[in-house]
Amino acid sequence: MALAFDEYGRPFIIIKEQEQKARLRGLEAQKANISAGKAVARILRTSLGPKGMDKMLQSPDGDVIITNDGATILEQMDVDNQIAKLMVELSRSQDYEIGDGTTGVVVLAGALLEQAEKLLERGIHPVRISEGYEMASKLAVDHLESISQKFEFSVTNIEPLVQTCMTTLSSKIVNRCKRALAEIAVKAVLAVAALERKDVNLELIKVEGKVGGKLEDTELIYGILVDKDMSHPQMPKRIEDANIAILTCPFEPPKPKTKHKIDIDTVEKFQTLRQQELNYFDDMVQKCKDVGATLVICQWGFDDEANHLLMHRNLPAVRWVGGVELELIAIATGGRIVPRFQELTTEKLGKAGLVREKSFGTTKDRMLYIEHCANSRAVTIFIRGNKMMIEETKRSLHDALCVARNLIRNNSIVYGGGSAEISCAIAVEAAADRYPGVEQYAIRSFAEALDSIPMALAENSGLPRIDTLTAVKSQQIKENNPYCGIDCNDVGTNNMREQNVFETLIGKQQQILLATQVVKMILKIDDVITPAEY
């Protein structure tokens, strides 16, 4: 240790080798990376499938989240390792693109890493393993295409869509109401879908929750739900055929922006000022009445005097409605958002068949339903239950909505319960013989890794995993039937077609492609330099 002095004569200490780097090279680095990836996958393995367990996560603030959704678990987990962060990114990208299958994609990536470790120990170069995996993933994706089925649905026949959404919800905590929730999700998506363009804007579906009631009370509202009530208790609670003025200007006298002061030294001056304000208010209310508005929804507040005036002049109003909600109300009612009173015209009013206020339970909670809108492209799913349940149902419904959207975009499905993975594994295994190089080892390993999903399903359902998998696999080969999967719910049949367990084709393909890409990325790293911790 050496003492040095700065220009003011203050001593400071120089410590040598302050930044000692830790460095892993070659096989050591790859093994360390693989074990980090496997650790993350191991956490998620137990939450796969209809009998999967939930995870409880506590944030630093003490908020508790109980969830089964892979993306949410990894998002909330505090991950330090860089490779583990890649796994988090992996589930996030599956969530952004497909919205479902976030647990499966991480489990598959973990299995691929596990197989790669065995190959590395045999002395096969990581680049050759990556190339083999790439070939195998192409084979698997093409095979999925060949075993997939298109199914026709229409606005009148939504059963196939509902069945697929039920498969998604059966692995969640809400599975006792999966039929009702799947129907709600499908109807919501079809209400906002542009079927001729095969596109769905999920932003038009608002998911709201209110503590209380039971999960079975969850409902779909063809309109908008606003967590507000009428600004005055004596205003009517139910308005039919409402003409709604949507305002972003406040119901109050304009405040001059300059710094000035008014000297009021006599009663007369005060009276004049007050009269002026009253006239101003009257003018505002009259403008709204003149264009034919029967309800005013305002982004800002108004004081008690304005409120009283509105009540007297028979103009119900709602105040402090958020910007996002205002936009949705405008979309649903076909109205225009008006920034100034001068611009208010009859054409800019929104139309709704019914606006009603509903109160809940024994609390003073009230909410405003805006229903039977002129343009009912915006819908709301309203969830009841306890707080944890509402949060988890929101996440589960997000998955179901995404699945319904994906099916409208591309109506191909494969069968679930691990049947698609087993079928791909058999096809990839058979194709490995056609490749003469070292890659065939990697292709076989890829086939083995695909078995990890059905194996995890069997394990989580309390079945002997290897016996179950081999039995199903031999049945698939014997009967040449790609629909045999793991019978998790103990229905008595392995045929996933009879059990109505469907998954979207694009979701499965995306899982295989994303997992392969991330594993290739991890295998290519052979030098890890980390700064020392202080």
JSON list of C-alpha atoms in Angstrom, two decimals, residues 380-498:
[
{"chain": "A", "resi": 380, "resn": "THR", "atom": "CA", "xyz": [-64.30, -4.89, -21.41]},
{"chain": "A", "resi": 381, "resn": "ILE", "atom": "CA", "xyz": [-63.75, -8.12, -19.52]},
{"chain": "A", "resi": 382, "resn": "PHE", "atom": "CA", "xyz": [-64.74, -7.58, -15.90]},
{"chain": "A", "resi": 383, "resn": "ILE", "atom": "CA", "xyz": [-63.22, -10.03, -13.41]},
{"chain": "A", "resi": 384, "resn": "ARG", "atom": "CA", "xyz": [-64.41, -10.65, -9.84]},
{"chain": "A", "resi": 385, "resn": "GLY", "atom": "CA", "xyz": [-62.71, -12.53, -7.00]},
{"chain": "A", "resi": 386, "resn": "ASN", "atom": "CA", "xyz": [-60.04, -11.84, -4.42]},
{"chain": "A", "resi": 387, "resn": "LYS", "atom": "CA", "xyz": [-57.03, -9.64, -5.19]},
{"chain": "A", "resi": 388, "resn": "MET", "atom": "CA", "xyz": [-54.51, -12.40, -5.97]},
{"chain": "A", "resi": 389, "resn": "MET", "atom": "CA", "xyz": [-57.06, -14.26, -8.05]},
{"chain": "A", "resi": 390, "resn": "ILE", "atom": "CA", "xyz": [-57.91, -11.17, -10.12]},
{"chain": "A", "resi": 391, "resn": "GLU", "atom": "CA", "xyz": [-54.26, -10.50, -10.91]},
{"chain": "A", "resi": 392, "resn": "GLU", "atom": "CA", "xyz": [-53.62, -14.11, -11.94]},
{"chain": "A", "resi": 393, "resn": "THR", "atom": "CA", "xyz": [-56.85, -14.26, -13.97]},
{"chain": "A", "resi": 394, "resn": "LYS", "atom": "CA", "xyz": [-55.74, -11.15, -15.85]},
{"chain": "A", "resi": 395, "resn": "ARG", "atom": "CA", "xyz": [-52.47, -12.88, -16.77]},
{"chain": "A", "resi": 396, "resn": "SER", "atom": "CA", "xyz": [-54.27, -16.10, -17.72]},
{"chain": "A", "resi": 397, "resn": "LEU", "atom": "CA", "xyz": [-56.81, -14.25, -19.85]},
{"chain": "A", "resi": 398, "resn": "HIS", "atom": "CA", "xyz": [-54.00, -12.41, -21.61]},
{"chain": "A", "resi": 399, "resn": "ASP", "atom": "CA", "xyz": [-52.68, -15.82, -22.73]},
{"chain": "A", "resi": 400, "resn": "ALA", "atom": "CA", "xyz": [-56.14, -16.94, -23.85]},
{"chain": "A", "resi": 401, "resn": "LEU", "atom": "CA", "xyz": [-56.75, -13.69, -25.77]},
{"chain": "A", "resi": 402, "resn": "CYS", "atom": "CA", "xyz": [-53.40, -14.04, -27.53]},
{"chain": "A", "resi": 403, "resn": "VAL", "atom": "CA", "xyz": [-54.20, -17.64, -28.50]},
{"chain": "A", "resi": 404, "resn": "ALA", "atom": "CA", "xyz": [-57.56, -16.60, -29.97]},
{"chain": "A", "resi": 405, "resn": "ARG", "atom": "CA", "xyz": [-55.85, -13.79, -31.86]},
{"chain": "A", "resi": 406, "resn": "ASN", "atom": "CA", "xyz": [-53.18, -16.14, -33.24]},
{"chain": "A", "resi": 407, "resn": "LEU", "atom": "CA", "xyz": [-55.86, -18.54, -34.44]},
{"chain": "A", "resi": 408, "resn": "ILE", "atom": "CA", "xyz": [-57.62, -15.76, -36.32]},
{"chain": "A", "resi": 409, "resn": "ARG", "atom": "CA", "xyz": [-54.32, -14.88, -37.98]},
{"chain": "A", "resi": 410, "resn": "ASN", "atom": "CA", "xyz": [-53.45, -18.49, -38.76]},
{"chain": "A", "resi": 411, "resn": "ASN", "atom": "CA", "xyz": [-56.01, -21.20, -38.09]},
{"chain": "A", "resi": 412, "resn": "SER", "atom": "CA", "xyz": [-53.62, -24.17, -38.01]},
{"chain": "A", "resi": 413, "resn": "ILE", "atom": "CA", "xyz": [-53.44, -26.22, -34.82]},
{"chain": "A", "resi": 414, "resn": "VAL", "atom": "CA", "xyz": [-51.36, -29.12, -33.51]},
{"chain": "A", "resi": 415, "resn": "TYR", "atom": "CA", "xyz": [-52.41, -31.36, -30.66]},
{"chain": "A", "resi": 416, "resn": "GLY", "atom": "CA", "xyz": [-51.13, -30.68, -27.16]},
{"chain": "A", "resi": 417, "resn": "GLY", "atom": "CA", "xyz": [-50.28, -32.87, -24.19]},
{"chain": "A", "resi": 418, "resn": "GLY", "atom": "CA", "xyz": [-46.75, -33.36, -25.52]},
{"chain": "A", "resi": 419, "resn": "SER", "atom": "CA", "xyz": [-48.03, -35.25, -28.59]},
{"chain": "A", "resi": 420, "resn": "ALA", "atom": "CA", "xyz": [-46.58, -32.75, -31.08]},
{"chain": "A", "resi": 421, "resn": "GLU", "atom": "CA", "xyz": [-43.16, -32.88, -29.37]},
{"chain": "A", "resi": 422, "resn": "ILE", "atom": "CA", "xyz": [-43.09, -36.69, -29.31]},
{"chain": "A", "resi": 423, "resn": "SER", "atom": "CA", "xyz": [-44.06, -36.82, -32.97]},
{"chain": "A", "resi": 424, "resn": "CYS", "atom": "CA", "xyz": [-41.32, -34.28, -33.85]},
{"chain": "A", "resi": 425, "resn": "ALA", "atom": "CA", "xyz": [-38.78, -36.24, -31.78]},
{"chain": "A", "resi": 426, "resn": "ILE", "atom": "CA", "xyz": [-39.58, -39.45, -33.71]},
{"chain": "A", "resi": 427, "resn": "ALA", "atom": "CA", "xyz": [-39.30, -37.61, -37.05]},
{"chain": "A", "resi": 428, "resn": "VAL", "atom": "CA", "xyz": [-36.03, -35.87, -36.15]},
{"chain": "A", "resi": 429, "resn": "GLU", "atom": "CA", "xyz": [-34.53, -39.13, -34.80]},
{"chain": "A", "resi": 430, "resn": "ALA", "atom": "CA", "xyz": [-35.41, -40.90, -38.06]},
{"chain": "A", "resi": 431, "resn": "ALA", "atom": "CA", "xyz": [-33.93, -38.10, -40.15]},
{"chain": "A", "resi": 432, "resn": "ALA", "atom": "CA", "xyz": [-30.61, -38.11, -38.24]},
{"chain": "A", "resi": 433, "resn": "ASP", "atom": "CA", "xyz": [-29.39, -41.15, -40.21]},
{"chain": "A", "resi": 434, "resn": "ARG", "atom": "CA", "xyz": [-29.41, -39.12, -43.41]},
{"chain": "A", "resi": 435, "resn": "TYR", "atom": "CA", "xyz": [-26.63, -36.83, -42.15]},
{"chain": "A", "resi": 436, "resn": "PRO", "atom": "CA", "xyz": [-23.13, -38.28, -42.45]},
{"chain": "A", "resi": 437, "resn": "GLY", "atom": "CA", "xyz": [-21.17, -35.77, -40.32]},
{"chain": "A", "resi": 438, "resn": "VAL", "atom": "CA", "xyz": [-20.75, -35.21, -36.59]},
{"chain": "A", "resi": 439, "resn": "GLU", "atom": "CA", "xyz": [-23.97, -33.16, -36.77]},
{"chain": "A", "resi": 440, "resn": "GLN", "atom": "CA", "xyz": [-26.06, -36.32, -36.55]},
{"chain": "A", "resi": 441, "resn": "TYR", "atom": "CA", "xyz": [-25.12, -36.63, -32.87]},
{"chain": "A", "resi": 442, "resn": "ALA", "atom": "CA", "xyz": [-26.52, -33.14, -32.28]},
{"chain": "A", "resi": 443, "resn": "ILE", "atom": "CA", "xyz": [-29.66, -33.97, -34.28]},
{"chain": "A", "resi": 444, "resn": "ARG", "atom": "CA", "xyz": [-30.26, -37.06, -32.12]},
{"chain": "A", "resi": 445, "resn": "SER", "atom": "CA", "xyz": [-29.69, -34.98, -28.99]},
{"chain": "A", "resi": 446, "resn": "PHE", "atom": "CA", "xyz": [-32.25, -32.48, -30.24]},
{"chain": "A", "resi": 447, "resn": "ALA", "atom": "CA", "xyz": [-34.78, -35.29, -30.57]},
{"chain": "A", "resi": 448, "resn": "GLU", "atom": "CA", "xyz": [-34.00, -36.35, -27.00]},
{"chain": "A", "resi": 449, "resn": "ALA", "atom": "CA", "xyz": [-34.42, -32.79, -25.76]},
{"chain": "A", "resi": 450, "resn": "LEU", "atom": "CA", "xyz": [-37.88, -32.60, -27.37]},
{"chain": "A", "resi": 451, "resn": "ASP", "atom": "CA", "xyz": [-38.89, -35.50, -25.12]},
{"chain": "A", "resi": 452, "resn": "SER", "atom": "CA", "xyz": [-38.30, -33.33, -22.06]},
{"chain": "A", "resi": 453, "resn": "ILE", "atom": "CA", "xyz": [-41.65, -31.52, -22.46]},
{"chain": "A", "resi": 454, "resn": "PRO", "atom": "CA", "xyz": [-43.85, -34.66, -22.36]},
{"chain": "A", "resi": 455, "resn": "MET", "atom": "CA", "xyz": [-41.57, -36.00, -19.63]},
{"chain": "A", "resi": 456, "resn": "ALA", "atom": "CA", "xyz": [-42.12, -32.87, -17.49]},
{"chain": "A", "resi": 457, "resn": "LEU", "atom": "CA", "xyz": [-45.88, -33.13, -18.12]},
{"chain": "A", "resi": 458, "resn": "ALA", "atom": "CA", "xyz": [-45.87, -36.75, -16.92]},
{"chain": "A", "resi": 459, "resn": "GLU", "atom": "CA", "xyz": [-43.72, -35.92, -13.91]},
{"chain": "A", "resi": 460, "resn": "ASN", "atom": "CA", "xyz": [-45.94, -33.00, -12.85]},
{"chain": "A", "resi": 461, "resn": "SER", "atom": "CA", "xyz": [-49.02, -35.21, -13.17]},
{"chain": "A", "resi": 462, "resn": "GLY", "atom": "CA", "xyz": [-47.52, -37.73, -10.74]},
{"chain": "A", "resi": 463, "resn": "LEU", "atom": "CA", "xyz": [-47.03, -40.42, -13.41]},
{"chain": "A", "resi": 464, "resn": "PRO", "atom": "CA", "xyz": [-43.82, -42.47, -13.78]},
{"chain": "A", "resi": 465, "resn": "ARG", "atom": "CA", "xyz": [-42.15, -40.27, -16.37]},
{"chain": "A", "resi": 466, "resn": "ILE", "atom": "CA", "xyz": [-39.98, -42.69, -18.36]},
{"chain": "A", "resi": 467, "resn": "ASP", "atom": "CA", "xyz": [-42.57, -45.50, -18.43]},
{"chain": "A", "resi": 468, "resn": "THR", "atom": "CA", "xyz": [-45.30, -43.11, -19.54]},
{"chain": "A", "resi": 469, "resn": "LEU", "atom": "CA", "xyz": [-43.16, -41.51, -22.23]},
{"chain": "A", "resi": 470, "resn": "THR", "atom": "CA", "xyz": [-41.98, -44.83, -23.69]},
{"chain": "A", "resi": 471, "resn": "ALA", "atom": "CA", "xyz": [-45.53, -46.20, -23.71]},
{"chain": "A", "resi": 472, "resn": "VAL", "atom": "CA", "xyz": [-46.87, -43.16, -25.58]},
{"chain": "A", "resi": 473, "resn": "LYS", "atom": "CA", "xyz": [-43.91, -43.11, -27.96]},
{"chain": "A", "resi": 474, "resn": "SER", "atom": "CA", "xyz": [-44.28, -46.78, -28.90]},
{"chain": "A", "resi": 475, "resn": "GLN", "atom": "CA", "xyz": [-48.03, -46.22, -29.37]},
{"chain": "A", "resi": 476, "resn": "GLN", "atom": "CA", "xyz": [-47.34, -43.32, -31.76]},
{"chain": "A", "resi": 477, "resn": "ILE", "atom": "CA", "xyz": [-44.90, -45.41, -33.80]},
{"chain": "A", "resi": 478, "resn": "LYS", "atom": "CA", "xyz": [-47.13, -48.52, -33.80]},
{"chain": "A", "resi": 479, "resn": "GLU", "atom": "CA", "xyz": [-50.34, -46.74, -34.78]},
{"chain": "A", "resi": 480, "resn": "ASN", "atom": "CA", "xyz": [-48.58, -44.03, -36.81]},
{"chain": "A", "resi": 481, "resn": "ASN", "atom": "CA", "xyz": [-50.79, -41.62, -34.88]},
{"chain": "A", "resi": 482, "resn": "PRO", "atom": "CA", "xyz": [-49.27, -38.20, -34.02]},
{"chain": "A", "resi": 483, "resn": "TYR", "atom": "CA", "xyz": [-52.17, -37.36, -31.67]},
{"chain": "A", "resi": 484, "resn": "CYS", "atom": "CA", "xyz": [-51.11, -39.56, -28.74]},
{"chain": "A", "resi": 485, "resn": "GLY", "atom": "CA", "xyz": [-49.90, -37.52, -25.79]},
{"chain": "A", "resi": 486, "resn": "ILE", "atom": "CA", "xyz": [-49.60, -37.65, -22.02]},
{"chain": "A", "resi": 487, "resn": "ASP", "atom": "CA", "xyz": [-52.93, -38.21, -20.30]},
{"chain": "A", "resi": 488, "resn": "CYS", "atom": "CA", "xyz": [-52.36, -35.61, -17.55]},
{"chain": "A", "resi": 489, "resn": "ASN", "atom": "CA", "xyz": [-55.94, -35.38, -16.38]},
{"chain": "A", "resi": 490, "resn": "ASP", "atom": "CA", "xyz": [-56.34, -39.15, -16.20]},
{"chain": "A", "resi": 491, "resn": "VAL", "atom": "CA", "xyz": [-59.25, -39.20, -18.62]},
{"chain": "A", "resi": 492, "resn": "GLY", "atom": "CA", "xyz": [-58.41, -42.72, -19.74]},
{"chain": "A", "resi": 493, "resn": "THR", "atom": "CA", "xyz": [-57.43, -41.98, -23.33]},
{"chain": "A", "resi": 494, "resn": "ASN", "atom": "CA", "xyz": [-54.09, -40.89, -24.75]},
{"chain": "A", "resi": 495, "resn": "ASN", "atom": "CA", "xyz": [-55.64, -39.46, -27.87]},
{"chain": "A", "resi": 496, "resn": "MET", "atom": "CA", "xyz": [-55.42, -35.68, -27.57]},
{"chain": "A", "resi": 497, "resn": "ARG", "atom": "CA", "xyz": [-57.92, -35.30, -30.37]},
{"chain": "A", "resi": 498, "resn": "GLU", "atom": "CA", "xyz": [-60.57, -36.96, -28.23]}
]
